Short mmCIF file of N, CA and C in Angstrom, two decimals:
data_model
loop_
_atom_site.label_atom_id
_atom_site.label_comp_id
_atom_site.label_asym_id
_atom_site.label_seq_id
_atom_site.Cartn_x
_atom_site.Cartn_y
_atom_site.Cartn_z
N MET A 144 53.48 103.98 63.45
CA MET A 144 53.43 105.34 63.94
C MET A 144 53.53 106.33 62.63
N ALA A 145 52.68 107.10 62.32
CA ALA A 145 52.79 108.01 61.27
C ALA A 145 53.77 109.02 61.56
N LYS A 146 54.57 109.49 60.43
CA LYS A 146 55.39 110.37 60.56
C LYS A 146 55.16 111.88 59.71
N LYS A 147 55.30 112.99 60.30
CA LYS A 147 55.15 114.12 59.44
C LYS A 147 56.33 115.07 60.08
N ASN A 148 57.07 115.68 59.20
CA ASN A 148 58.00 116.69 59.71
C ASN A 148 59.16 115.87 60.48
N GLY A 149 59.25 114.61 59.99
CA GLY A 149 60.39 113.89 60.75
C GLY A 149 60.21 113.44 62.34
N MET A 150 59.10 113.57 62.78
CA MET A 150 58.61 112.95 64.25
C MET A 150 57.44 112.16 64.06
N ALA A 151 57.63 111.11 64.65
CA ALA A 151 56.52 110.10 65.05
C ALA A 151 55.47 110.84 65.77
N ASP A 152 54.05 110.46 65.29
CA ASP A 152 52.85 111.02 65.87
C ASP A 152 52.24 110.07 66.84
N PRO A 153 52.70 110.07 68.19
CA PRO A 153 52.24 109.32 69.25
C PRO A 153 50.49 109.09 69.25
N SER A 154 49.97 110.19 68.78
CA SER A 154 48.59 110.02 68.70
C SER A 154 47.93 109.02 67.81
N ARG A 155 48.80 108.44 67.05
CA ARG A 155 48.45 107.42 66.07
C ARG A 155 48.71 106.06 66.44
N LEU A 156 49.32 105.96 67.61
CA LEU A 156 49.93 104.49 68.24
C LEU A 156 48.65 103.70 68.33
N LYS A 157 48.87 102.40 67.82
CA LYS A 157 47.93 101.38 68.35
C LYS A 157 48.12 101.04 69.67
N PRO A 158 46.89 100.88 70.32
CA PRO A 158 46.82 100.76 71.88
C PRO A 158 47.30 99.53 72.43
N MET A 159 47.21 98.39 71.64
CA MET A 159 47.62 97.26 72.11
C MET A 159 48.88 96.68 71.35
N ASP A 160 49.73 95.71 71.74
CA ASP A 160 50.79 95.28 71.08
C ASP A 160 50.30 94.29 70.03
N THR A 161 50.97 94.44 68.89
CA THR A 161 50.45 93.39 67.68
C THR A 161 50.85 91.95 68.11
N ASP A 162 51.69 91.60 68.80
CA ASP A 162 52.14 90.22 69.14
C ASP A 162 51.48 89.58 70.48
N ASP A 163 51.07 90.66 71.30
CA ASP A 163 50.60 90.12 72.68
C ASP A 163 49.49 91.06 73.06
N LYS A 164 48.25 90.76 72.60
CA LYS A 164 47.28 91.62 73.12
C LYS A 164 46.86 91.92 74.39
N GLN A 165 47.46 91.41 75.32
CA GLN A 165 47.45 91.50 76.60
C GLN A 165 48.38 92.87 76.90
N LEU A 166 49.25 93.32 76.16
CA LEU A 166 50.19 94.28 76.54
C LEU A 166 49.52 95.55 75.82
N LEU A 167 49.65 96.75 76.61
CA LEU A 167 49.13 97.99 76.21
C LEU A 167 50.45 98.71 75.79
N ARG A 168 50.22 99.54 74.78
CA ARG A 168 51.49 100.37 74.30
C ARG A 168 51.14 101.95 74.71
N VAL A 169 52.08 102.34 75.64
CA VAL A 169 51.90 103.61 76.25
C VAL A 169 53.26 104.38 75.83
N VAL A 170 52.63 105.69 75.68
CA VAL A 170 53.83 106.83 75.35
C VAL A 170 54.11 107.82 76.61
N VAL A 171 55.50 107.58 77.08
CA VAL A 171 55.82 108.46 78.17
C VAL A 171 55.74 109.93 77.64
N GLU A 172 54.87 110.49 78.83
CA GLU A 172 54.72 111.93 78.65
C GLU A 172 55.81 112.69 79.87
N THR A 173 55.40 112.28 80.98
CA THR A 173 56.42 112.60 82.10
C THR A 173 57.09 111.40 82.62
N PRO A 174 58.18 111.84 82.73
CA PRO A 174 59.03 110.55 83.33
C PRO A 174 58.96 110.41 84.96
N LYS A 175 59.22 109.05 85.19
CA LYS A 175 59.10 108.80 86.89
C LYS A 175 60.43 109.90 87.36
N GLY A 176 59.56 110.43 88.68
CA GLY A 176 60.64 111.32 89.44
C GLY A 176 61.01 112.63 88.82
N SER A 177 60.23 113.11 88.06
CA SER A 177 60.43 114.45 87.14
C SER A 177 59.28 115.31 87.97
N ARG A 178 59.64 116.61 88.24
CA ARG A 178 58.87 117.71 88.82
C ARG A 178 58.24 118.46 87.42
N ASN A 179 58.72 118.07 86.24
CA ASN A 179 58.20 118.79 85.09
C ASN A 179 57.05 118.00 84.53
N LYS A 180 55.98 118.62 84.28
CA LYS A 180 54.76 118.05 83.70
C LYS A 180 54.79 118.19 82.20
N PHE A 181 55.05 117.12 81.27
CA PHE A 181 55.21 117.26 79.93
C PHE A 181 53.81 117.12 79.25
N ALA A 182 53.34 117.39 78.00
CA ALA A 182 52.06 117.16 77.35
C ALA A 182 52.53 116.94 75.86
N TYR A 183 51.91 116.11 75.25
CA TYR A 183 52.39 115.94 73.63
C TYR A 183 50.99 117.08 73.00
N ASP A 184 51.56 117.95 72.36
CA ASP A 184 50.53 118.71 71.44
C ASP A 184 50.57 118.11 70.03
N PRO A 185 49.32 117.45 69.72
CA PRO A 185 49.41 116.74 68.24
C PRO A 185 49.19 117.66 67.25
N ASP A 186 49.12 119.02 67.33
CA ASP A 186 49.17 119.93 66.19
C ASP A 186 50.33 120.35 65.70
N GLU A 187 51.01 120.57 66.80
CA GLU A 187 52.65 120.76 66.79
C GLU A 187 53.51 119.85 66.76
N ARG A 188 53.02 118.57 67.03
CA ARG A 188 53.74 117.30 67.20
C ARG A 188 55.09 117.49 67.88
N ILE A 189 54.83 117.98 69.04
CA ILE A 189 55.98 118.17 70.13
C ILE A 189 55.52 118.06 71.57
N PHE A 190 56.44 117.66 72.33
CA PHE A 190 56.16 117.48 73.53
C PHE A 190 56.66 119.02 74.38
N GLU A 191 55.47 119.55 75.15
CA GLU A 191 55.75 120.85 75.66
C GLU A 191 55.68 120.71 77.12
N LEU A 192 56.36 121.59 77.77
CA LEU A 192 56.24 121.63 79.30
C LEU A 192 55.02 122.45 79.77
N LYS A 193 54.26 121.74 80.51
CA LYS A 193 52.93 122.31 80.73
C LYS A 193 52.90 123.05 82.19
N LYS A 194 53.68 122.34 83.28
CA LYS A 194 53.98 123.10 84.49
C LYS A 194 54.80 122.38 85.18
N VAL A 195 55.52 122.95 86.42
CA VAL A 195 56.56 122.27 87.22
C VAL A 195 55.78 122.06 88.76
N LEU A 196 55.95 121.02 89.16
CA LEU A 196 55.28 120.68 90.53
C LEU A 196 56.43 121.43 91.64
N PRO A 197 55.80 121.62 92.69
CA PRO A 197 56.54 122.28 93.63
C PRO A 197 57.55 121.23 94.08
N THR A 198 58.65 122.03 94.93
CA THR A 198 59.60 121.25 95.39
C THR A 198 59.21 120.17 96.35
N GLY A 199 59.68 119.10 96.06
CA GLY A 199 59.56 117.77 97.00
C GLY A 199 58.15 116.88 96.47
N MET A 200 57.51 117.41 95.48
CA MET A 200 56.73 116.55 94.75
C MET A 200 57.11 116.22 93.53
N THR A 201 57.04 114.89 92.86
CA THR A 201 57.39 114.47 91.65
C THR A 201 56.36 113.35 91.26
N PHE A 202 56.35 113.24 90.02
CA PHE A 202 55.42 112.18 89.41
C PHE A 202 56.10 110.77 89.54
N PRO A 203 55.24 109.82 90.26
CA PRO A 203 55.49 108.52 90.36
C PRO A 203 55.86 107.92 89.06
N THR A 204 55.34 108.33 87.94
CA THR A 204 55.74 108.14 86.49
C THR A 204 54.30 107.99 85.66
N SER A 205 54.51 108.55 84.31
CA SER A 205 53.19 108.78 83.73
C SER A 205 53.43 108.42 82.53
N GLY A 206 52.40 107.90 81.86
CA GLY A 206 52.39 107.79 80.33
C GLY A 206 50.90 108.01 79.78
N LEU A 207 50.80 107.84 78.49
CA LEU A 207 49.45 107.95 77.83
C LEU A 207 49.24 106.95 76.75
N SER A 208 47.91 106.32 76.79
CA SER A 208 47.78 105.50 75.64
C SER A 208 46.77 106.39 74.87
N HIS A 209 47.62 106.99 73.71
CA HIS A 209 46.66 108.01 72.94
C HIS A 209 45.61 107.45 72.21
N GLN A 210 45.67 106.09 71.91
CA GLN A 210 44.45 105.52 71.39
C GLN A 210 44.29 104.34 72.30
N PRO A 211 43.18 104.21 72.95
CA PRO A 211 41.90 104.77 72.57
C PRO A 211 42.03 105.95 73.48
N LYS A 212 40.74 106.79 73.35
CA LYS A 212 40.46 108.18 74.07
C LYS A 212 39.47 108.03 75.08
N ARG A 213 39.28 108.70 76.05
CA ARG A 213 38.45 108.97 76.97
C ARG A 213 37.17 109.43 76.42
N THR A 214 36.02 109.41 77.04
CA THR A 214 34.98 109.96 76.32
C THR A 214 34.95 111.51 76.40
N ASN A 215 35.81 112.21 76.65
CA ASN A 215 35.96 113.71 76.53
C ASN A 215 37.18 113.86 75.38
N GLY A 216 37.58 112.95 74.93
CA GLY A 216 38.34 112.86 73.76
C GLY A 216 39.84 112.98 74.09
N ASP A 217 40.11 113.20 75.21
CA ASP A 217 41.50 113.18 75.91
C ASP A 217 41.99 111.63 75.83
N PRO A 218 43.49 111.33 75.99
CA PRO A 218 43.85 110.10 75.75
C PRO A 218 43.91 109.43 77.39
N ILE A 219 43.88 108.24 77.48
CA ILE A 219 43.87 107.63 78.62
C ILE A 219 45.11 107.79 79.49
N ASP A 220 44.99 108.10 80.65
CA ASP A 220 46.20 108.31 81.62
C ASP A 220 46.55 106.74 82.05
N VAL A 221 47.83 106.71 81.90
CA VAL A 221 48.36 105.43 82.45
C VAL A 221 49.69 105.68 83.46
N LEU A 222 49.64 105.18 84.53
CA LEU A 222 50.68 105.29 85.41
C LEU A 222 51.47 103.84 85.18
N VAL A 223 52.56 104.13 84.88
CA VAL A 223 53.56 103.10 84.63
C VAL A 223 54.45 102.82 85.48
N LEU A 224 54.57 101.41 86.09
CA LEU A 224 55.29 101.24 87.26
C LEU A 224 56.61 100.51 86.21
N MET A 225 57.78 101.11 86.71
CA MET A 225 58.82 100.51 85.81
C MET A 225 60.36 100.85 86.77
N ASP A 226 61.42 100.04 86.36
CA ASP A 226 62.68 100.18 87.25
C ASP A 226 63.18 101.35 87.24
N GLU A 227 63.31 102.16 86.04
CA GLU A 227 64.19 103.43 85.79
C GLU A 227 63.13 104.34 85.01
N PRO A 228 63.22 105.55 85.08
CA PRO A 228 62.73 106.62 84.29
C PRO A 228 62.98 106.28 82.76
N ALA A 229 61.82 106.59 81.87
CA ALA A 229 62.19 106.72 80.31
C ALA A 229 61.79 108.05 80.01
N PHE A 230 62.11 108.34 78.89
CA PHE A 230 62.11 109.82 78.23
C PHE A 230 61.08 110.20 77.78
N PRO A 231 60.31 111.42 77.52
CA PRO A 231 59.07 111.69 76.79
C PRO A 231 59.25 111.09 75.39
N GLY A 232 58.14 110.53 74.90
CA GLY A 232 58.01 110.15 73.55
C GLY A 232 58.38 108.58 73.56
N CYS A 233 59.04 108.02 74.65
CA CYS A 233 59.36 106.68 74.66
C CYS A 233 58.03 105.76 74.63
N VAL A 234 58.03 104.60 73.85
CA VAL A 234 56.85 104.01 73.87
C VAL A 234 57.22 102.70 74.40
N LEU A 235 56.31 102.13 75.49
CA LEU A 235 56.43 101.05 76.39
C LEU A 235 55.59 100.11 76.31
N LYS A 236 55.78 98.63 76.22
CA LYS A 236 54.87 97.74 76.42
C LYS A 236 54.61 97.36 77.86
N CYS A 237 53.38 97.62 78.05
CA CYS A 237 52.84 97.13 79.52
C CYS A 237 51.83 96.39 79.91
N ARG A 238 51.75 95.89 81.00
CA ARG A 238 50.63 95.00 81.33
C ARG A 238 49.95 95.50 82.31
N PRO A 239 48.65 95.85 81.98
CA PRO A 239 47.74 96.49 82.89
C PRO A 239 47.34 95.71 84.20
N ILE A 240 47.64 96.31 85.40
CA ILE A 240 47.32 95.45 86.52
C ILE A 240 45.97 96.03 87.33
N GLY A 241 45.42 97.20 86.81
CA GLY A 241 44.26 97.76 87.57
C GLY A 241 43.94 99.20 86.96
N VAL A 242 43.10 99.85 87.69
CA VAL A 242 42.77 101.15 87.27
C VAL A 242 42.41 101.79 88.72
N ILE A 243 42.65 103.09 88.88
CA ILE A 243 42.15 104.00 89.72
C ILE A 243 41.13 104.62 89.31
N GLU A 244 40.05 104.43 89.85
CA GLU A 244 38.65 105.19 89.36
C GLU A 244 38.64 106.33 89.89
N GLY A 245 38.35 107.57 89.18
CA GLY A 245 38.46 108.80 90.01
C GLY A 245 37.45 109.75 89.02
N GLU A 246 36.98 110.91 89.78
CA GLU A 246 36.42 111.96 89.16
C GLU A 246 36.68 113.16 89.44
N GLN A 247 36.71 114.19 88.67
CA GLN A 247 37.18 115.48 88.89
C GLN A 247 36.22 116.42 88.73
N GLY A 248 36.42 117.71 89.21
CA GLY A 248 35.53 118.83 88.89
C GLY A 248 34.35 118.97 90.33
N SER A 249 33.76 119.99 90.04
CA SER A 249 32.64 120.54 91.39
C SER A 249 31.42 119.22 91.15
N LYS A 250 30.69 119.26 92.32
CA LYS A 250 29.72 118.44 92.42
C LYS A 250 28.81 118.47 91.18
N ARG A 251 28.55 119.61 90.56
CA ARG A 251 27.52 119.70 89.47
C ARG A 251 28.30 119.55 88.22
N ASP A 252 29.65 119.83 88.14
CA ASP A 252 30.47 119.56 87.06
C ASP A 252 31.37 118.43 86.89
N LYS A 253 31.02 117.21 87.16
CA LYS A 253 31.89 116.33 87.31
C LYS A 253 32.23 115.41 85.98
N GLU A 254 33.48 115.10 86.02
CA GLU A 254 33.94 114.38 84.81
C GLU A 254 34.89 113.20 85.47
N ARG A 255 34.60 111.96 84.67
CA ARG A 255 35.54 110.88 85.08
C ARG A 255 36.91 111.08 84.54
N ASN A 256 37.88 110.57 85.39
CA ASN A 256 39.05 110.78 85.14
C ASN A 256 39.83 109.56 85.75
N ASP A 257 39.77 108.35 84.94
CA ASP A 257 40.25 107.02 85.36
C ASP A 257 41.75 106.86 85.23
N ARG A 258 42.52 106.43 85.84
CA ARG A 258 43.93 105.86 85.48
C ARG A 258 44.31 104.56 85.56
N ILE A 259 44.92 104.07 84.46
CA ILE A 259 45.18 102.69 84.37
C ILE A 259 46.62 102.58 85.05
N VAL A 260 46.73 101.51 85.81
CA VAL A 260 47.91 101.46 86.37
C VAL A 260 48.52 100.04 85.73
N ALA A 261 49.88 100.05 85.21
CA ALA A 261 50.38 99.09 84.50
C ALA A 261 51.74 98.86 85.00
N VAL A 262 52.45 97.78 84.42
CA VAL A 262 53.67 97.37 84.56
C VAL A 262 54.41 97.26 83.53
N GLN A 263 55.58 98.05 83.35
CA GLN A 263 56.40 97.93 82.29
C GLN A 263 56.90 96.58 82.06
N GLN A 264 56.74 95.97 80.44
CA GLN A 264 56.75 94.44 80.44
C GLN A 264 58.21 94.03 81.00
N ASP A 265 59.13 94.51 80.94
CA ASP A 265 60.59 94.05 81.43
C ASP A 265 60.84 94.40 82.71
N ALA A 266 60.06 95.20 83.65
CA ALA A 266 60.66 95.65 84.97
C ALA A 266 60.67 94.37 85.98
N HIS A 267 62.01 94.53 86.35
CA HIS A 267 62.37 93.41 87.45
C HIS A 267 61.64 93.63 88.74
N SER A 268 61.92 94.82 89.05
CA SER A 268 61.08 95.24 90.54
C SER A 268 59.84 94.75 90.58
N TRP A 269 59.09 94.92 89.62
CA TRP A 269 57.58 94.77 89.30
C TRP A 269 57.13 93.66 89.07
N ALA A 270 58.05 92.52 88.63
CA ALA A 270 57.53 91.55 87.90
C ALA A 270 56.67 90.59 88.67
N ASP A 271 56.58 90.42 90.12
CA ASP A 271 55.67 89.67 90.55
C ASP A 271 54.35 90.50 90.80
N ILE A 272 54.12 91.63 90.55
CA ILE A 272 52.94 92.14 90.58
C ILE A 272 52.02 91.93 89.34
N LYS A 273 50.94 91.45 89.68
CA LYS A 273 49.82 91.01 88.70
C LYS A 273 48.57 91.87 88.79
N ARG A 274 48.17 92.27 90.04
CA ARG A 274 46.97 92.94 90.20
C ARG A 274 47.23 94.26 91.02
N ILE A 275 46.47 95.30 90.95
CA ILE A 275 46.77 96.48 91.76
C ILE A 275 46.82 96.17 93.05
N ASP A 276 45.91 95.11 93.84
CA ASP A 276 45.99 94.80 95.16
C ASP A 276 47.49 94.32 95.71
N ASP A 277 48.12 93.55 94.80
CA ASP A 277 49.49 93.24 95.01
C ASP A 277 50.62 94.33 95.36
N LEU A 278 50.28 95.51 95.18
CA LEU A 278 51.02 96.69 95.65
C LEU A 278 50.87 97.03 96.88
N GLY A 279 50.06 96.49 97.52
CA GLY A 279 49.94 96.78 99.05
C GLY A 279 48.95 98.22 99.36
N LYS A 280 48.17 97.96 100.30
CA LYS A 280 47.39 99.16 100.72
C LYS A 280 48.19 100.73 100.92
N GLN A 281 49.15 100.47 101.58
CA GLN A 281 49.90 101.84 101.66
C GLN A 281 50.32 102.43 100.54
N PHE A 282 51.09 101.60 99.58
CA PHE A 282 51.55 102.03 98.28
C PHE A 282 50.26 102.45 97.45
N CYS A 283 49.05 102.10 97.43
CA CYS A 283 47.98 102.55 96.72
C CYS A 283 47.33 103.56 97.22
N GLU A 284 47.49 103.83 98.71
CA GLU A 284 46.90 105.02 99.33
C GLU A 284 47.68 106.35 98.72
N GLU A 285 49.02 105.99 98.69
CA GLU A 285 50.16 107.00 98.42
C GLU A 285 49.53 107.48 96.81
N LEU A 286 49.30 106.30 96.08
CA LEU A 286 49.06 106.80 94.49
C LEU A 286 48.01 107.60 94.41
N GLU A 287 46.96 107.39 95.19
CA GLU A 287 45.64 108.03 95.38
C GLU A 287 45.71 109.23 95.53
N GLU A 288 46.52 109.68 96.91
CA GLU A 288 46.97 111.00 97.43
C GLU A 288 47.72 111.78 96.39
N PHE A 289 48.34 111.30 95.51
CA PHE A 289 49.31 112.01 94.49
C PHE A 289 48.36 112.70 93.66
N PHE A 290 47.29 111.84 93.14
CA PHE A 290 46.42 112.36 92.20
C PHE A 290 45.39 113.32 92.65
N VAL A 291 45.27 113.36 94.11
CA VAL A 291 44.22 114.22 94.95
C VAL A 291 44.99 115.57 94.84
N ASN A 292 46.25 115.41 95.49
CA ASN A 292 47.14 116.67 95.64
C ASN A 292 47.54 117.40 94.27
N TYR A 293 47.94 116.62 93.42
CA TYR A 293 48.07 117.11 91.84
C TYR A 293 46.87 118.05 91.49
N HIS A 294 45.91 117.51 91.37
CA HIS A 294 44.77 118.18 90.91
C HIS A 294 44.43 119.52 91.93
N ARG A 295 44.69 119.35 93.26
CA ARG A 295 44.58 120.52 94.14
C ARG A 295 45.49 121.65 93.83
N LEU A 296 46.43 121.30 93.24
CA LEU A 296 47.42 122.50 92.90
C LEU A 296 46.99 123.27 91.90
N SER A 297 45.94 122.76 91.00
CA SER A 297 45.42 123.61 89.92
C SER A 297 44.16 124.04 90.09
N GLY A 298 43.80 124.10 91.65
CA GLY A 298 42.33 124.31 92.09
C GLY A 298 41.32 123.40 91.59
N LYS A 299 41.70 122.30 91.39
CA LYS A 299 40.74 121.14 90.92
C LYS A 299 40.43 119.97 92.12
N GLU A 300 39.27 119.64 92.23
CA GLU A 300 38.90 118.58 92.91
C GLU A 300 38.87 117.40 92.41
N TYR A 301 39.95 116.16 93.02
CA TYR A 301 39.80 114.82 92.35
C TYR A 301 39.53 114.02 93.48
N ARG A 302 38.42 113.06 93.25
CA ARG A 302 37.98 112.05 94.20
C ARG A 302 38.06 110.79 93.55
N VAL A 303 38.85 109.99 94.61
CA VAL A 303 39.09 108.57 94.04
C VAL A 303 37.63 107.79 94.42
N LEU A 304 37.37 107.08 93.40
CA LEU A 304 36.15 106.39 93.51
C LEU A 304 36.28 104.89 93.97
N GLY A 305 37.46 104.48 93.59
CA GLY A 305 37.81 103.04 93.89
C GLY A 305 38.96 102.60 93.14
N LEU A 306 39.55 101.23 93.42
CA LEU A 306 40.53 100.63 92.68
C LEU A 306 39.91 99.35 92.24
N LYS A 307 40.31 99.11 90.83
CA LYS A 307 39.63 97.81 90.32
C LYS A 307 40.90 97.14 89.74
N GLY A 308 40.85 95.85 89.39
CA GLY A 308 41.79 94.89 88.72
C GLY A 308 42.02 95.12 87.37
N PRO A 309 42.92 94.24 86.73
CA PRO A 309 43.40 94.39 85.41
C PRO A 309 41.99 94.13 84.53
N GLU A 310 40.96 93.55 84.98
CA GLU A 310 39.96 93.27 84.10
C GLU A 310 39.14 94.56 83.66
N GLN A 311 38.96 95.30 84.63
CA GLN A 311 38.49 96.72 84.52
C GLN A 311 39.29 97.56 83.67
N ALA A 312 40.56 97.43 83.80
CA ALA A 312 41.71 98.33 82.83
C ALA A 312 41.55 97.73 81.61
N ARG A 313 41.22 96.69 81.11
CA ARG A 313 41.19 96.08 79.81
C ARG A 313 39.83 96.81 79.23
N LYS A 314 38.79 96.52 80.15
CA LYS A 314 37.54 97.37 79.51
C LYS A 314 37.64 98.69 79.22
N LEU A 315 38.31 99.35 80.10
CA LEU A 315 38.41 100.86 79.80
C LEU A 315 38.97 100.89 78.63
N VAL A 316 40.17 100.20 78.36
CA VAL A 316 40.94 100.43 76.91
C VAL A 316 39.98 100.09 75.88
N LYS A 317 39.24 98.98 75.98
CA LYS A 317 38.29 98.57 75.03
C LYS A 317 37.20 99.28 74.49
N SER A 318 36.64 100.06 75.72
CA SER A 318 35.66 100.96 75.35
C SER A 318 35.96 102.15 74.76
N GLY A 319 37.28 102.58 75.10
CA GLY A 319 37.88 103.75 74.44
C GLY A 319 38.33 103.56 72.85
N MET A 320 38.45 102.32 72.45
CA MET A 320 38.79 101.83 71.26
C MET A 320 37.49 102.07 70.20
N ARG A 321 36.21 101.81 70.93
CA ARG A 321 34.99 101.79 69.99
C ARG A 321 34.87 103.38 69.46
#
């Protein structure tokens, strides 16, 4: 990662681990269990508080793969399943297990906003999870509902299009690398 003014620049992070090309490198923005939504500001090179979720609602965990980018130029969102929360700016090596395909916006002005779901490399509790389907129907429905409700708080609509396996997650990463 390149440094400027003493802080590493997560937007220059290589997306895949150099030793194991099956592992995605993810920068934590918002830790698991936090009500605070943080976002990295590449111009200022800082993590900044963007919003606070209402009481009773927390992030299941969140990170970004800053490279590659989605078609709109934003980093790809990665939901990282791990045993304990990590801090904003922490880099994790993760095994993609699938993708929640979704779109946001009105019927006329729709934009894809897929979320990769991954397991942190050393997570003990999630070690047996290889595909998103291994999480179980109830857990997947709760993840989907989180994203629908999260967008609703901002007055936006989010619609889940489907769940796909690790192959589709890797395709999403590779398409953004072009």
